[in-house]
Amino acid sequence: MKTRTRIAAAALATGLGIMLFSAPASAAYDVVPDAITTDNRPYGGIATFIAYGDKYTIDDIDIDGHKAVGWIEYRPVTSLIWHKLPTIYSSGPKVKKVIDIPEGAAVKLHACLRKVGTTKNIHCNWTFGYNRN
């Protein structure tokens, strides 16, 4: 009896793990949508990820005393661990980085604003998709 209970508990835990760590098909994007800061229009910053070539940009698009801050987190297909790439900053023109994210990885793209001279992020937003190139 105890063996059946343990097997049932293990199956339930596995099923819950799959539900918690995978996005439903209707919510999954084959590309990663741009992340735009949540301040009032005109928006202050935008982060983009282009899967072909793994290009990542952050752009401060409003002259308002804030700089745009962005970062990417990704989870390879074969892992449950999220990896955070270094934060990049823009105080004017677009800042571009070429990064290496595994094919098929889940990707979270973050964009925030930060008042110059502080370390507190404000008006943050993020998007989710997959690296399909």
PDB file of C-alpha atoms in Angstrom:
ATOM      1  CA  MET A   1       0.000   0.000   0.000  1.00  0.00           C
ATOM      2  CA  LYS A   2       2.813   2.397   0.881  1.00  0.00           C
ATOM      3  CA  THR A   3       4.487   1.658  -2.470  1.00  0.00           C
ATOM      4  CA  ARG A   4       1.342   2.617  -4.391  1.00  0.00           C
ATOM      5  CA  THR A   5       1.023   5.822  -2.379  1.00  0.00           C
ATOM      6  CA  ARG A   6       4.652   6.731  -3.126  1.00  0.00           C
ATOM      7  CA  ILE A   7       4.228   5.980  -6.833  1.00  0.00           C
ATOM      8  CA  ALA A   8       1.033   8.068  -6.969  1.00  0.00           C
ATOM      9  CA  ALA A   9       2.746  10.944  -5.126  1.00  0.00           C
ATOM     10  CA  ALA A  10       5.724  10.822  -7.515  1.00  0.00           C
ATOM     11  CA  ALA A  11       3.430  10.829 -10.561  1.00  0.00           C
ATOM     12  CA  LEU A  12       1.466  13.783  -9.164  1.00  0.00           C
ATOM     13  CA  ALA A  13       4.679  15.726  -8.425  1.00  0.00           C
ATOM     14  CA  THR A  14       5.964  15.041 -11.956  1.00  0.00           C
ATOM     15  CA  GLY A  15       2.692  16.187 -13.503  1.00  0.00           C
ATOM     16  CA  LEU A  16       2.652  19.375 -11.412  1.00  0.00           C
ATOM     17  CA  GLY A  17       6.268  20.069 -12.353  1.00  0.00           C
ATOM     18  CA  ILE A  18       5.479  19.794 -16.054  1.00  0.00           C
ATOM     19  CA  MET A  19       2.488  22.130 -15.657  1.00  0.00           C
ATOM     20  CA  LEU A  20       4.484  24.684 -13.632  1.00  0.00           C
ATOM     21  CA  PHE A  21       7.527  24.801 -15.900  1.00  0.00           C
ATOM     22  CA  SER A  22       5.968  24.751 -19.347  1.00  0.00           C
ATOM     23  CA  ALA A  23       3.839  27.382 -21.051  1.00  0.00           C
ATOM     24  CA  PRO A  24       0.569  26.389 -22.664  1.00  0.00           C
ATOM     25  CA  ALA A  25       0.750  26.223 -26.458  1.00  0.00           C
ATOM     26  CA  SER A  26      -1.674  29.132 -26.842  1.00  0.00           C
ATOM     27  CA  ALA A  27       0.564  31.393 -24.716  1.00  0.00           C
ATOM     28  CA  ALA A  28       3.867  30.478 -26.387  1.00  0.00           C
ATOM     29  CA  TYR A  29       5.469  32.701 -28.988  1.00  0.00           C
ATOM     30  CA  ASP A  30       7.759  31.332 -31.687  1.00  0.00           C
ATOM     31  CA  VAL A  31       9.552  34.659 -31.481  1.00  0.00           C
ATOM     32  CA  VAL A  32      10.226  36.916 -28.519  1.00  0.00           C
ATOM     33  CA  PRO A  33       8.021  40.044 -28.658  1.00  0.00           C
ATOM     34  CA  ASP A  34       9.648  43.398 -27.889  1.00  0.00           C
ATOM     35  CA  ALA A  35       9.549  44.491 -24.237  1.00  0.00           C
ATOM     36  CA  ILE A  36       8.426  48.116 -23.871  1.00  0.00           C
ATOM     37  CA  THR A  37       8.653  50.033 -20.586  1.00  0.00           C
ATOM     38  CA  THR A  38       5.356  50.795 -18.833  1.00  0.00           C
ATOM     39  CA  ASP A  39       5.722  54.574 -18.490  1.00  0.00           C
ATOM     40  CA  ASN A  40       3.263  56.933 -20.185  1.00  0.00           C
ATOM     41  CA  ARG A  41       3.641  57.632 -23.882  1.00  0.00           C
ATOM     42  CA  PRO A  42       6.050  58.352 -25.350  1.00  0.00           C
ATOM     43  CA  TYR A  43       7.583  55.192 -23.933  1.00  0.00           C
ATOM     44  CA  GLY A  44      11.066  55.578 -22.516  1.00  0.00           C
ATOM     45  CA  GLY A  45      12.686  52.300 -23.483  1.00  0.00           C
ATOM     46  CA  ILE A  46      12.403  49.207 -25.618  1.00  0.00           C
ATOM     47  CA  ALA A  47      14.295  45.902 -25.607  1.00  0.00           C
ATOM     48  CA  THR A  48      14.384  43.637 -28.655  1.00  0.00           C
ATOM     49  CA  PHE A  49      15.695  40.152 -29.392  1.00  0.00           C
ATOM     50  CA  ILE A  50      16.261  38.884 -32.919  1.00  0.00           C
ATOM     51  CA  ALA A  51      16.620  35.103 -32.929  1.00  0.00           C
ATOM     52  CA  TYR A  52      18.507  34.907 -36.240  1.00  0.00           C
ATOM     53  CA  GLY A  53      22.025  35.770 -35.106  1.00  0.00           C
ATOM     54  CA  ASP A  54      21.000  36.129 -31.432  1.00  0.00           C
ATOM     55  CA  LYS A  55      21.000  39.941 -31.492  1.00  0.00           C
ATOM     56  CA  TYR A  56      19.783  41.784 -28.409  1.00  0.00           C
ATOM     57  CA  THR A  57      19.236  45.549 -28.143  1.00  0.00           C
ATOM     58  CA  ILE A  58      18.135  48.100 -25.572  1.00  0.00           C
ATOM     59  CA  ASP A  59      17.105  51.546 -26.750  1.00  0.00           C
ATOM     60  CA  ASP A  60      16.444  54.696 -24.711  1.00  0.00           C
ATOM     61  CA  ILE A  61      13.818  56.301 -26.953  1.00  0.00           C
ATOM     62  CA  ASP A  62      12.740  59.276 -24.821  1.00  0.00           C
ATOM     63  CA  ILE A  63      14.907  62.153 -23.556  1.00  0.00           C
ATOM     64  CA  ASP A  64      13.515  62.231 -20.027  1.00  0.00           C
ATOM     65  CA  GLY A  65      16.418  61.942 -17.541  1.00  0.00           C
ATOM     66  CA  HIS A  66      16.132  58.146 -17.434  1.00  0.00           C
ATOM     67  CA  LYS A  67      18.243  55.501 -19.107  1.00  0.00           C
ATOM     68  CA  ALA A  68      16.863  52.268 -20.500  1.00  0.00           C
ATOM     69  CA  VAL A  69      17.932  49.058 -18.784  1.00  0.00           C
ATOM     70  CA  GLY A  70      17.474  45.575 -20.204  1.00  0.00           C
ATOM     71  CA  TRP A  71      18.452  41.972 -19.680  1.00  0.00           C
ATOM     72  CA  ILE A  72      17.640  38.509 -20.942  1.00  0.00           C
ATOM     73  CA  GLU A  73      16.996  35.300 -19.071  1.00  0.00           C
ATOM     74  CA  TYR A  74      16.882  31.990 -20.911  1.00  0.00           C
ATOM     75  CA  ARG A  75      16.222  28.338 -20.138  1.00  0.00           C
ATOM     76  CA  PRO A  76      17.641  25.678 -22.473  1.00  0.00           C
ATOM     77  CA  VAL A  77      15.276  22.921 -23.637  1.00  0.00           C
ATOM     78  CA  THR A  78      17.157  20.319 -21.567  1.00  0.00           C
ATOM     79  CA  SER A  79      17.150  22.295 -18.290  1.00  0.00           C
ATOM     80  CA  LEU A  80      14.839  23.724 -15.653  1.00  0.00           C
ATOM     81  CA  ILE A  81      17.400  26.369 -14.635  1.00  0.00           C
ATOM     82  CA  TRP A  82      17.091  29.959 -15.922  1.00  0.00           C
ATOM     83  CA  HIS A  83      20.322  31.768 -16.878  1.00  0.00           C
ATOM     84  CA  LYS A  84      20.548  35.578 -16.649  1.00  0.00           C
ATOM     85  CA  LEU A  85      22.766  37.425 -19.108  1.00  0.00           C
ATOM     86  CA  PRO A  86      24.485  40.672 -18.062  1.00  0.00           C
ATOM     87  CA  THR A  87      22.344  43.810 -17.948  1.00  0.00           C
ATOM     88  CA  ILE A  88      22.891  46.382 -20.695  1.00  0.00           C
ATOM     89  CA  TYR A  89      22.150  50.107 -20.508  1.00  0.00           C
ATOM     90  CA  SER A  90      21.304  52.823 -23.024  1.00  0.00           C
ATOM     91  CA  SER A  91      21.297  56.566 -22.388  1.00  0.00           C
ATOM     92  CA  GLY A  92      20.550  57.570 -25.939  1.00  0.00           C
ATOM     93  CA  PRO A  93      21.308  55.584 -29.051  1.00  0.00           C
ATOM     94  CA  LYS A  94      20.510  51.900 -29.291  1.00  0.00           C
ATOM     95  CA  VAL A  95      23.001  49.547 -27.626  1.00  0.00           C
ATOM     96  CA  LYS A  96      23.381  46.226 -29.452  1.00  0.00           C
ATOM     97  CA  LYS A  97      24.905  42.958 -28.229  1.00  0.00           C
ATOM     98  CA  VAL A  98      25.360  39.632 -29.964  1.00  0.00           C
ATOM     99  CA  ILE A  99      24.796  36.795 -27.519  1.00  0.00           C
ATOM    100  CA  ASP A 100      24.612  33.015 -27.708  1.00  0.00           C
ATOM    101  CA  ILE A 101      21.306  31.435 -26.676  1.00  0.00           C
ATOM    102  CA  PRO A 102      20.692  27.762 -27.469  1.00  0.00           C
ATOM    103  CA  GLU A 103      18.208  26.923 -30.232  1.00  0.00           C
ATOM    104  CA  GLY A 104      14.720  26.303 -28.824  1.00  0.00           C
ATOM    105  CA  ALA A 105      15.458  27.905 -25.447  1.00  0.00           C
ATOM    106  CA  ALA A 106      12.692  29.716 -23.582  1.00  0.00           C
ATOM    107  CA  VAL A 107      13.538  33.433 -23.411  1.00  0.00           C
ATOM    108  CA  LYS A 108      12.382  36.227 -21.071  1.00  0.00           C
ATOM    109  CA  LEU A 109      13.197  39.730 -22.318  1.00  0.00           C
ATOM    110  CA  HIS A 110      13.154  42.558 -19.731  1.00  0.00           C
ATOM    111  CA  ALA A 111      13.035  46.354 -20.185  1.00  0.00           C
ATOM    112  CA  CYS A 112      13.070  49.000 -17.433  1.00  0.00           C
ATOM    113  CA  LEU A 113      13.916  52.628 -16.914  1.00  0.00           C
ATOM    114  CA  ARG A 114      16.401  53.921 -14.345  1.00  0.00           C
ATOM    115  CA  LYS A 115      16.834  57.519 -13.266  1.00  0.00           C
ATOM    116  CA  VAL A 116      20.422  58.554 -13.987  1.00  0.00           C
ATOM    117  CA  GLY A 117      22.535  58.317 -10.814  1.00  0.00           C
ATOM    118  CA  THR A 118      20.369  55.662  -9.093  1.00  0.00           C
ATOM    119  CA  THR A 119      20.201  51.877  -9.041  1.00  0.00           C
ATOM    120  CA  LYS A 120      16.410  51.462  -8.790  1.00  0.00           C
ATOM    121  CA  ASN A 121      14.586  50.133 -11.854  1.00  0.00           C
ATOM    122  CA  ILE A 122      11.129  51.577 -12.601  1.00  0.00           C
ATOM    123  CA  HIS A 123       8.419  51.040 -15.250  1.00  0.00           C
ATOM    124  CA  CYS A 124       9.583  47.460 -15.841  1.00  0.00           C
ATOM    125  CA  ASN A 125       8.003  45.093 -18.326  1.00  0.00           C
ATOM    126  CA  TRP A 126       8.934  41.705 -19.786  1.00  0.00           C
ATOM    127  CA  THR A 127       7.924  39.380 -22.571  1.00  0.00           C
ATOM    128  CA  PHE A 128       8.311  35.667 -23.224  1.00  0.00           C
ATOM    129  CA  GLY A 129       9.015  33.549 -26.276  1.00  0.00           C
ATOM    130  CA  TYR A 130      11.370  30.970 -27.775  1.00  0.00           C
ATOM    131  CA  ASN A 131      14.674  31.235 -29.610  1.00  0.00           C
ATOM    132  CA  ARG A 132      13.685  29.741 -32.956  1.00  0.00           C
ATOM    133  CA  ASN A 133      16.179  30.700 -35.654  1.00  0.00           C
TER     134      ASN A 133
END
